[in-house]
Amino acid sequence: MTTEEKLNLIYEIRESRQKDRVFELIEMLKNESEDIVKESLVEALKILKNEDAIEKLMEFFYSEDLYLRNAAVTILAEYGELSISYLMKKLDDENEHVRKLAIDTIHMIRNPITVDILAKGLEDKSINNLISVIEYIADLEGYHYSNKIAEILEESRDPFLTITCLEALSEIGDEYSLEVVKKKFPDPSKIDDFTLPAYMRFLASHATVEFLPFVIEVLNEKSEIFYKELIDILERFVNMKNELSDSDVEKVYSALLKLLNTSIPSMNKYEVFGLIVELRGESAKDLILEMLNSNDFFIKMGALEAVGKLFKGNREIVEKLKNFLKREVNEELKMVARDILEILDR
């Protein structure tokens, strides 16, 4: 058949919903070489869901052809619940690559029960498969498996598995996870730079004030490498400000101020400045006014936003803004300043 004839045949089978011809389409896909025809076959097989064909489609999991393996994942994911019981059996397959394809397919189905099915893969002997399962459980918000993942972290000797566990627990972990992480890394200052970003992302969602000295240590030594992670952790401390002692609040403020004065990107300085304003409120007035004189566009924008948020009706600030308008050359900043002046004058 010509390409056009093949496409017309596939179209006819698909549009007339001839599910009994799915096996014919599978056979065509197995032997087809033209991409346009293969893509048309895959789309047709995604639509024509025939449970009797599931095991035939899963034979592609064993194919040496990467396209066929990936096509099987895509098609069977569209089958949804129909394919779940068949895929579960493949989680016990001797071939770790077949197990991985089954894991990927189950994850793509995203049915409410799939996280519990995927959890079976937490016993997989393949590190690569185990890493995928942990990632997928976190993605599906499988909070009730956080303890099991924490236990895997505790025993992990593989750096990639360790990082995956930390990343997952940053999303679904709890107090038990925090205790395991503290036990796993009793001296955070000795964590290697490969693991450190994942560890810090975990802290961004679970850190308590006891980690503040470590955070300050990283800031002093590696702020230009890990500034994004530092910002996220410091944001957590800012959100905890009512639970912190006055001295710890000052430490957080000093850390933010130091980060603001490093050579991190301007957009990130804007984030840091926003955290300072959130932490100190009106007591940051002098710094806010000082930042109106900054040479950095984003810092000046942050200062303007802080003025509009905190100082309504303050005549001193109104005069400062008027002076800002006289000297500022950036039209976007001037427009924002005018809008804020209108708000302050109300």
Tab-separated table of C-alpha atoms in Angstrom:
chain	number	residue	atom	x	y	z
A	1	MET	CA	0.000	0.000	0.000
A	2	THR	CA	1.040	3.569	-0.588
A	3	THR	CA	1.380	5.967	2.331
A	4	GLU	CA	-1.892	7.631	1.397
A	5	GLU	CA	-3.706	4.302	1.244
A	6	LYS	CA	-2.379	3.322	4.665
A	7	LEU	CA	-3.464	6.628	6.185
A	8	ASN	CA	-6.912	6.325	4.633
A	9	LEU	CA	-7.297	2.792	5.986
A	10	ILE	CA	-6.259	3.852	9.483
A	11	TYR	CA	-8.644	6.808	9.316
A	12	GLU	CA	-11.528	4.593	8.247
A	13	ILE	CA	-10.899	2.068	11.049
A	14	ARG	CA	-10.525	4.816	13.643
A	15	GLU	CA	-13.540	6.904	12.649
A	16	SER	CA	-15.858	3.909	12.337
A	17	ARG	CA	-14.613	2.628	15.723
A	18	GLN	CA	-13.773	-0.847	14.415
A	19	LYS	CA	-12.293	-2.179	17.646
A	20	ASP	CA	-12.154	-5.682	16.220
A	21	ARG	CA	-9.453	-4.461	13.819
A	22	VAL	CA	-7.092	-3.268	16.554
A	23	PHE	CA	-4.917	-6.358	16.085
A	24	GLU	CA	-4.549	-5.447	12.424
A	25	LEU	CA	-3.350	-1.968	13.417
A	26	ILE	CA	-0.905	-3.422	15.945
A	27	GLU	CA	0.576	-5.632	13.258
A	28	MET	CA	0.879	-2.650	10.933
A	29	LEU	CA	2.655	-0.649	13.638
A	30	LYS	CA	5.114	-3.470	14.252
A	31	ASN	CA	6.215	-3.457	10.618
A	32	GLU	CA	5.808	0.213	9.655
A	33	SER	CA	8.811	2.413	8.844
A	34	GLU	CA	7.241	5.763	7.922
A	35	ASP	CA	6.886	8.167	10.840
A	36	ILE	CA	3.653	9.740	9.631
A	37	VAL	CA	1.980	6.343	9.383
A	38	LYS	CA	3.327	5.201	12.754
A	39	GLU	CA	2.003	8.329	14.428
A	40	SER	CA	-1.401	7.813	12.833
A	41	LEU	CA	-1.449	4.202	14.033
A	42	VAL	CA	-0.581	5.206	17.589
A	43	GLU	CA	-3.344	7.817	17.652
A	44	ALA	CA	-5.847	5.279	16.351
A	45	LEU	CA	-4.798	2.680	18.923
A	46	LYS	CA	-5.177	5.246	21.708
A	47	ILE	CA	-8.787	5.789	20.661
A	48	LEU	CA	-9.809	2.203	19.885
A	49	LYS	CA	-9.518	0.705	23.350
A	50	ASN	CA	-9.876	-3.056	23.109
A	51	GLU	CA	-9.077	-4.890	26.340
A	52	ASP	CA	-8.392	-8.080	24.410
A	53	ALA	CA	-5.437	-6.320	22.762
A	54	ILE	CA	-3.674	-5.196	25.947
A	55	GLU	CA	-1.388	-8.195	26.260
A	56	LYS	CA	-0.531	-7.921	22.566
A	57	LEU	CA	0.408	-4.269	23.055
A	58	MET	CA	2.528	-5.156	26.074
A	59	GLU	CA	4.619	-7.405	23.855
A	60	PHE	CA	6.143	-4.155	22.583
A	61	PHE	CA	7.713	-3.739	26.042
A	62	TYR	CA	10.154	-6.461	24.982
A	63	SER	CA	10.892	-4.964	21.570
A	64	GLU	CA	14.360	-3.738	20.648
A	65	ASP	CA	12.660	-0.851	18.840
A	66	LEU	CA	12.557	2.196	21.134
A	67	TYR	CA	9.641	3.689	19.213
A	68	LEU	CA	7.502	0.601	19.792
A	69	ARG	CA	8.344	0.507	23.496
A	70	ASN	CA	7.407	4.148	23.943
A	71	ALA	CA	4.302	3.731	21.792
A	72	ALA	CA	3.102	0.918	24.035
A	73	VAL	CA	3.489	3.152	27.099
A	74	THR	CA	1.532	5.969	25.453
A	75	ILE	CA	-1.253	3.721	24.180
A	76	LEU	CA	-1.700	1.699	27.363
A	77	ALA	CA	-1.748	4.853	29.480
A	78	GLU	CA	-4.761	5.947	27.427
A	79	TYR	CA	-6.467	2.666	28.298
A	80	GLY	CA	-6.510	3.834	31.905
A	81	GLU	CA	-8.175	1.458	34.354
A	82	LEU	CA	-8.580	-1.188	31.664
A	83	SER	CA	-4.832	-1.793	31.585
A	84	ILE	CA	-3.963	-1.464	35.284
A	85	SER	CA	-4.403	-5.114	36.276
A	86	TYR	CA	-2.294	-6.231	33.302
A	87	LEU	CA	0.431	-3.696	34.078
A	88	MET	CA	0.555	-4.795	37.715
A	89	LYS	CA	1.711	-8.231	36.587
A	90	LYS	CA	4.609	-6.649	34.714
A	91	LEU	CA	5.903	-5.144	37.966
A	92	ASP	CA	7.101	-8.688	38.761
A	93	ASP	CA	8.729	-9.294	35.382
A	94	GLU	CA	12.301	-10.596	35.450
A	95	ASN	CA	13.334	-7.909	32.968
A	96	GLU	CA	14.013	-4.661	34.840
A	97	HIS	CA	13.444	-2.625	31.670
A	98	VAL	CA	9.982	-4.134	31.246
A	99	ARG	CA	9.236	-3.300	34.881
A	100	LYS	CA	10.359	0.272	34.208
A	101	LEU	CA	7.987	0.602	31.240
A	102	ALA	CA	5.127	-0.710	33.370
A	103	ILE	CA	6.028	1.790	36.108
A	104	ASP	CA	6.071	4.653	33.597
A	105	THR	CA	2.710	3.618	32.158
A	106	ILE	CA	1.021	3.291	35.554
A	107	HIS	CA	2.274	6.742	36.501
A	108	MET	CA	0.893	8.242	33.288
A	109	ILE	CA	-2.569	6.813	34.011
A	110	ARG	CA	-2.786	9.021	37.136
A	111	ASN	CA	-5.772	7.149	38.522
A	112	PRO	CA	-6.368	7.664	42.297
A	113	ILE	CA	-5.299	4.070	42.956
A	114	THR	CA	-2.108	4.198	40.890
A	115	VAL	CA	0.032	5.544	43.721
A	116	ASP	CA	-0.732	2.414	45.769
A	117	ILE	CA	0.103	0.203	42.800
A	118	LEU	CA	3.336	2.076	42.153
A	119	ALA	CA	4.289	1.606	45.797
A	120	LYS	CA	4.898	-2.051	45.012
A	121	GLY	CA	7.919	-0.780	43.094
A	122	LEU	CA	9.475	0.455	46.340
A	123	GLU	CA	10.754	-3.121	46.638
A	124	ASP	CA	12.270	-3.141	43.126
A	125	LYS	CA	15.879	-4.332	43.100
A	126	SER	CA	16.809	-1.980	40.262
A	127	ILE	CA	18.071	1.371	41.564
A	128	ASN	CA	16.871	3.122	38.408
A	129	ASN	CA	13.376	1.689	38.792
A	130	LEU	CA	13.307	2.522	42.486
A	131	ILE	CA	14.304	6.112	41.731
A	132	SER	CA	11.455	6.428	39.225
A	133	VAL	CA	8.924	4.963	41.649
A	134	ILE	CA	9.937	7.402	44.386
A	135	GLU	CA	9.727	10.351	41.987
A	136	TYR	CA	6.291	9.241	40.797
A	137	ILE	CA	4.917	8.663	44.299
A	138	ALA	CA	5.937	12.193	45.254
A	139	ASP	CA	4.407	13.539	42.048
A	140	LEU	CA	1.131	11.762	42.876
A	141	GLU	CA	1.261	13.114	46.455
A	142	GLY	CA	1.575	9.716	48.086
A	143	TYR	CA	2.038	11.143	51.573
A	144	HIS	CA	1.354	7.816	53.282
A	145	TYR	CA	4.518	6.396	51.707
A	146	SER	CA	6.822	9.077	53.097
A	147	ASN	CA	7.950	6.851	55.978
A	148	LYS	CA	8.930	4.070	53.587
A	149	ILE	CA	10.859	6.531	51.423
A	150	ALA	CA	12.550	7.895	54.546
A	151	GLU	CA	13.618	4.356	55.440
A	152	ILE	CA	15.037	3.889	51.937
A	153	LEU	CA	16.948	7.143	52.387
A	154	GLU	CA	18.324	5.923	55.684
A	155	GLU	CA	19.756	2.802	54.041
A	156	SER	CA	20.786	4.400	50.743
A	157	ARG	CA	24.393	4.195	49.615
A	158	ASP	CA	23.660	5.382	46.087
A	159	PRO	CA	24.038	9.170	45.640
A	160	PHE	CA	21.303	9.408	42.998
A	161	LEU	CA	18.872	7.443	45.158
A	162	THR	CA	19.737	9.621	48.151
A	163	ILE	CA	19.021	12.787	46.189
A	164	THR	CA	15.747	11.380	44.855
A	165	CYS	CA	14.590	10.519	48.374
A	166	LEU	CA	15.446	14.013	49.610
A	167	GLU	CA	13.598	15.606	46.694
A	168	ALA	CA	10.545	13.420	47.275
A	169	LEU	CA	10.506	14.039	51.016
A	170	SER	CA	10.748	17.769	50.423
A	171	GLU	CA	7.270	17.411	48.895
A	172	ILE	CA	5.604	14.662	50.942
A	173	GLY	CA	7.776	14.315	54.043
A	174	ASP	CA	6.752	14.862	57.660
A	175	GLU	CA	8.356	15.101	61.095
A	176	TYR	CA	9.576	11.510	60.882
A	177	SER	CA	11.296	12.360	57.593
A	178	LEU	CA	13.032	15.279	59.285
A	179	GLU	CA	14.345	13.020	62.046
A	180	VAL	CA	15.660	10.527	59.480
A	181	VAL	CA	17.378	13.290	57.513
A	182	LYS	CA	18.993	14.637	60.686
A	183	LYS	CA	20.244	11.147	61.509
A	184	LYS	CA	21.448	10.544	57.947
A	185	PHE	CA	23.366	13.830	57.878
A	186	PRO	CA	24.468	14.525	61.461
A	187	ASP	CA	26.959	17.151	60.265
A	188	PRO	CA	25.433	19.034	57.298
A	189	SER	CA	28.657	20.987	56.776
A	190	LYS	CA	30.227	17.775	55.443
A	191	ILE	CA	27.585	17.173	52.769
A	192	ASP	CA	29.130	17.130	49.301
A	193	ASP	CA	28.089	19.701	46.713
A	194	PHE	CA	26.330	17.027	44.641
A	195	THR	CA	23.901	16.205	47.453
A	196	LEU	CA	23.699	19.654	49.036
A	197	PRO	CA	21.079	21.229	46.693
A	198	ALA	CA	18.597	18.405	47.348
A	199	TYR	CA	19.316	18.569	51.081
A	200	MET	CA	18.675	22.311	51.066
A	201	ARG	CA	15.445	21.893	49.108
A	202	PHE	CA	14.339	19.497	51.818
A	203	LEU	CA	15.182	22.137	54.422
A	204	ALA	CA	13.143	24.703	52.486
A	205	SER	CA	10.011	22.767	53.421
A	206	HIS	CA	11.040	21.221	56.752
A	207	ALA	CA	13.799	23.253	58.416
A	208	THR	CA	13.504	24.252	62.049
A	209	VAL	CA	15.499	27.035	63.669
A	210	GLU	CA	18.241	24.590	64.668
A	211	PHE	CA	19.350	24.619	61.007
A	212	LEU	CA	19.840	28.386	60.938
A	213	PRO	CA	23.588	28.256	61.785
A	214	PHE	CA	24.148	25.801	58.926
A	215	VAL	CA	22.189	28.010	56.520
A	216	ILE	CA	24.307	31.003	57.516
A	217	GLU	CA	27.453	28.917	57.010
A	218	VAL	CA	26.386	28.021	53.455
A	219	LEU	CA	25.514	31.653	52.817
A	220	ASN	CA	28.969	32.753	53.943
A	221	GLU	CA	30.787	30.185	51.830
A	222	LYS	CA	28.617	29.282	48.824
A	223	SER	CA	25.921	31.923	48.392
A	224	GLU	CA	26.683	32.493	44.721
A	225	ILE	CA	26.224	28.779	43.981
A	226	PHE	CA	23.234	27.906	46.156
A	227	TYR	CA	21.439	31.252	46.315
A	228	LYS	CA	18.123	29.852	45.054
A	229	GLU	CA	18.055	27.204	47.757
A	230	LEU	CA	19.121	29.763	50.361
A	231	ILE	CA	16.288	32.079	49.357
A	232	ASP	CA	13.756	29.257	49.702
A	233	ILE	CA	15.026	28.280	53.157
A	234	LEU	CA	15.135	31.884	54.357
A	235	GLU	CA	11.588	32.330	53.082
A	236	ARG	CA	10.573	29.458	55.350
A	237	PHE	CA	12.182	31.216	58.306
A	238	VAL	CA	10.440	34.478	57.394
A	239	ASN	CA	7.120	32.629	57.362
A	240	MET	CA	8.027	31.267	60.812
A	241	LYS	CA	8.931	34.711	62.193
A	242	ASN	CA	6.279	34.605	64.917
A	243	GLU	CA	7.822	31.391	66.225
A	244	LEU	CA	11.396	32.733	66.256
A	245	SER	CA	13.167	34.512	69.081
A	246	ASP	CA	14.164	38.138	68.554
A	247	SER	CA	17.803	37.108	68.183
A	248	ASP	CA	16.925	34.519	65.521
A	249	VAL	CA	14.832	37.073	63.632
A	250	GLU	CA	17.894	39.328	63.613
A	251	LYS	CA	20.019	36.467	62.298
A	252	VAL	CA	17.543	35.859	59.484
A	253	TYR	CA	17.494	39.586	58.717
A	254	SER	CA	21.293	39.746	58.646
A	255	ALA	CA	21.422	36.709	56.375
A	256	LEU	CA	18.940	38.262	53.954
A	257	LEU	CA	20.823	41.552	53.980
A	258	LYS	CA	24.092	39.771	53.260
A	259	LEU	CA	22.509	37.825	50.401
A	260	LEU	CA	21.087	41.060	49.010
A	261	ASN	CA	24.603	42.481	48.809
A	262	THR	CA	26.107	39.565	46.895
A	263	SER	CA	26.381	39.348	43.113
A	264	ILE	CA	23.358	37.073	42.655
A	265	PRO	CA	21.016	37.869	39.719
A	266	SER	CA	18.846	40.966	40.047
A	267	MET	CA	15.577	39.051	39.934
A	268	ASN	CA	16.709	36.999	42.913
A	269	LYS	CA	17.747	40.150	44.761
A	270	TYR	CA	14.180	41.321	44.217
A	271	GLU	CA	12.969	38.141	45.962
A	272	VAL	CA	15.383	38.687	48.843
A	273	PHE	CA	14.325	42.297	49.246
A	274	GLY	CA	10.683	41.211	49.351
A	275	LEU	CA	11.521	38.795	52.174
A	276	ILE	CA	13.256	41.574	54.105
A	277	VAL	CA	10.148	43.735	53.796
A	278	GLU	CA	7.968	40.803	54.868
A	279	LEU	CA	10.197	40.164	57.876
A	280	ARG	CA	10.684	43.732	59.084
A	281	GLY	CA	7.628	45.576	57.810
A	282	GLU	CA	7.637	49.317	58.490
A	283	SER	CA	10.811	49.017	60.550
A	284	ALA	CA	12.625	48.439	57.245
A	285	LYS	CA	11.737	51.993	56.157
A	286	ASP	CA	15.309	53.305	56.057
A	287	LEU	CA	16.461	50.379	53.936
A	288	ILE	CA	13.454	50.731	51.622
A	289	LEU	CA	14.177	54.421	51.059
A	290	GLU	CA	17.853	53.668	50.531
A	291	MET	CA	16.964	51.079	47.894
A	292	LEU	CA	15.050	53.713	45.924
A	293	ASN	CA	18.523	55.032	45.078
A	294	SER	CA	19.790	51.660	43.881
A	295	ASN	CA	21.180	51.223	40.381
A	296	ASP	CA	19.312	47.920	40.096
A	297	PHE	CA	15.939	48.043	38.328
A	298	PHE	CA	14.448	45.135	40.274
A	299	ILE	CA	15.603	46.460	43.647
A	300	LYS	CA	13.997	49.824	42.895
A	301	MET	CA	10.818	48.045	41.801
A	302	GLY	CA	10.793	46.100	45.067
A	303	ALA	CA	11.308	49.296	47.047
A	304	LEU	CA	8.412	50.983	45.244
A	305	GLU	CA	6.136	48.019	45.913
A	306	ALA	CA	7.126	48.084	49.595
A	307	VAL	CA	6.337	51.793	49.802
A	308	GLY	CA	2.892	51.231	48.317
A	309	LYS	CA	2.226	48.346	50.677
A	310	LEU	CA	3.437	49.849	53.951
A	311	PHE	CA	3.289	53.630	53.967
A	312	LYS	CA	-0.144	54.851	52.940
A	313	GLY	CA	-0.712	58.415	54.169
A	314	ASN	CA	2.938	58.983	55.137
A	315	ARG	CA	3.839	62.518	53.967
A	316	GLU	CA	7.581	61.948	54.328
A	317	ILE	CA	7.365	59.015	51.949
A	318	VAL	CA	5.270	61.044	49.509
A	319	GLU	CA	8.053	63.634	49.284
A	320	LYS	CA	10.657	60.905	48.801
A	321	LEU	CA	8.626	59.486	45.932
A	322	LYS	CA	8.278	62.888	44.302
A	323	ASN	CA	12.052	63.274	44.436
A	324	PHE	CA	12.398	59.778	42.999
A	325	LEU	CA	10.207	60.780	40.052
A	326	LYS	CA	12.361	63.831	39.345
A	327	ARG	CA	15.577	61.851	38.997
A	328	GLU	CA	14.359	58.486	37.634
A	329	VAL	CA	14.756	57.920	33.889
A	330	ASN	CA	13.123	54.515	33.516
A	331	GLU	CA	9.560	55.025	32.306
A	332	GLU	CA	8.234	51.784	33.784
A	333	LEU	CA	9.507	52.680	37.245
A	334	LYS	CA	8.142	56.210	36.901
A	335	MET	CA	4.729	54.847	35.975
A	336	VAL	CA	4.721	52.576	39.039
A	337	ALA	CA	5.833	55.467	41.250
A	338	ARG	CA	3.004	57.672	39.957
A	339	ASP	CA	0.458	54.939	40.654
A	340	ILE	CA	1.795	54.545	44.190
A	341	LEU	CA	1.699	58.297	44.759
A	342	GLU	CA	-1.986	58.285	43.892
A	343	ILE	CA	-2.562	55.529	46.450
A	344	LEU	CA	-0.551	57.295	49.163
A	345	ASP	CA	-2.365	60.586	48.603
A	346	ARG	CA	-5.843	59.099	49.037
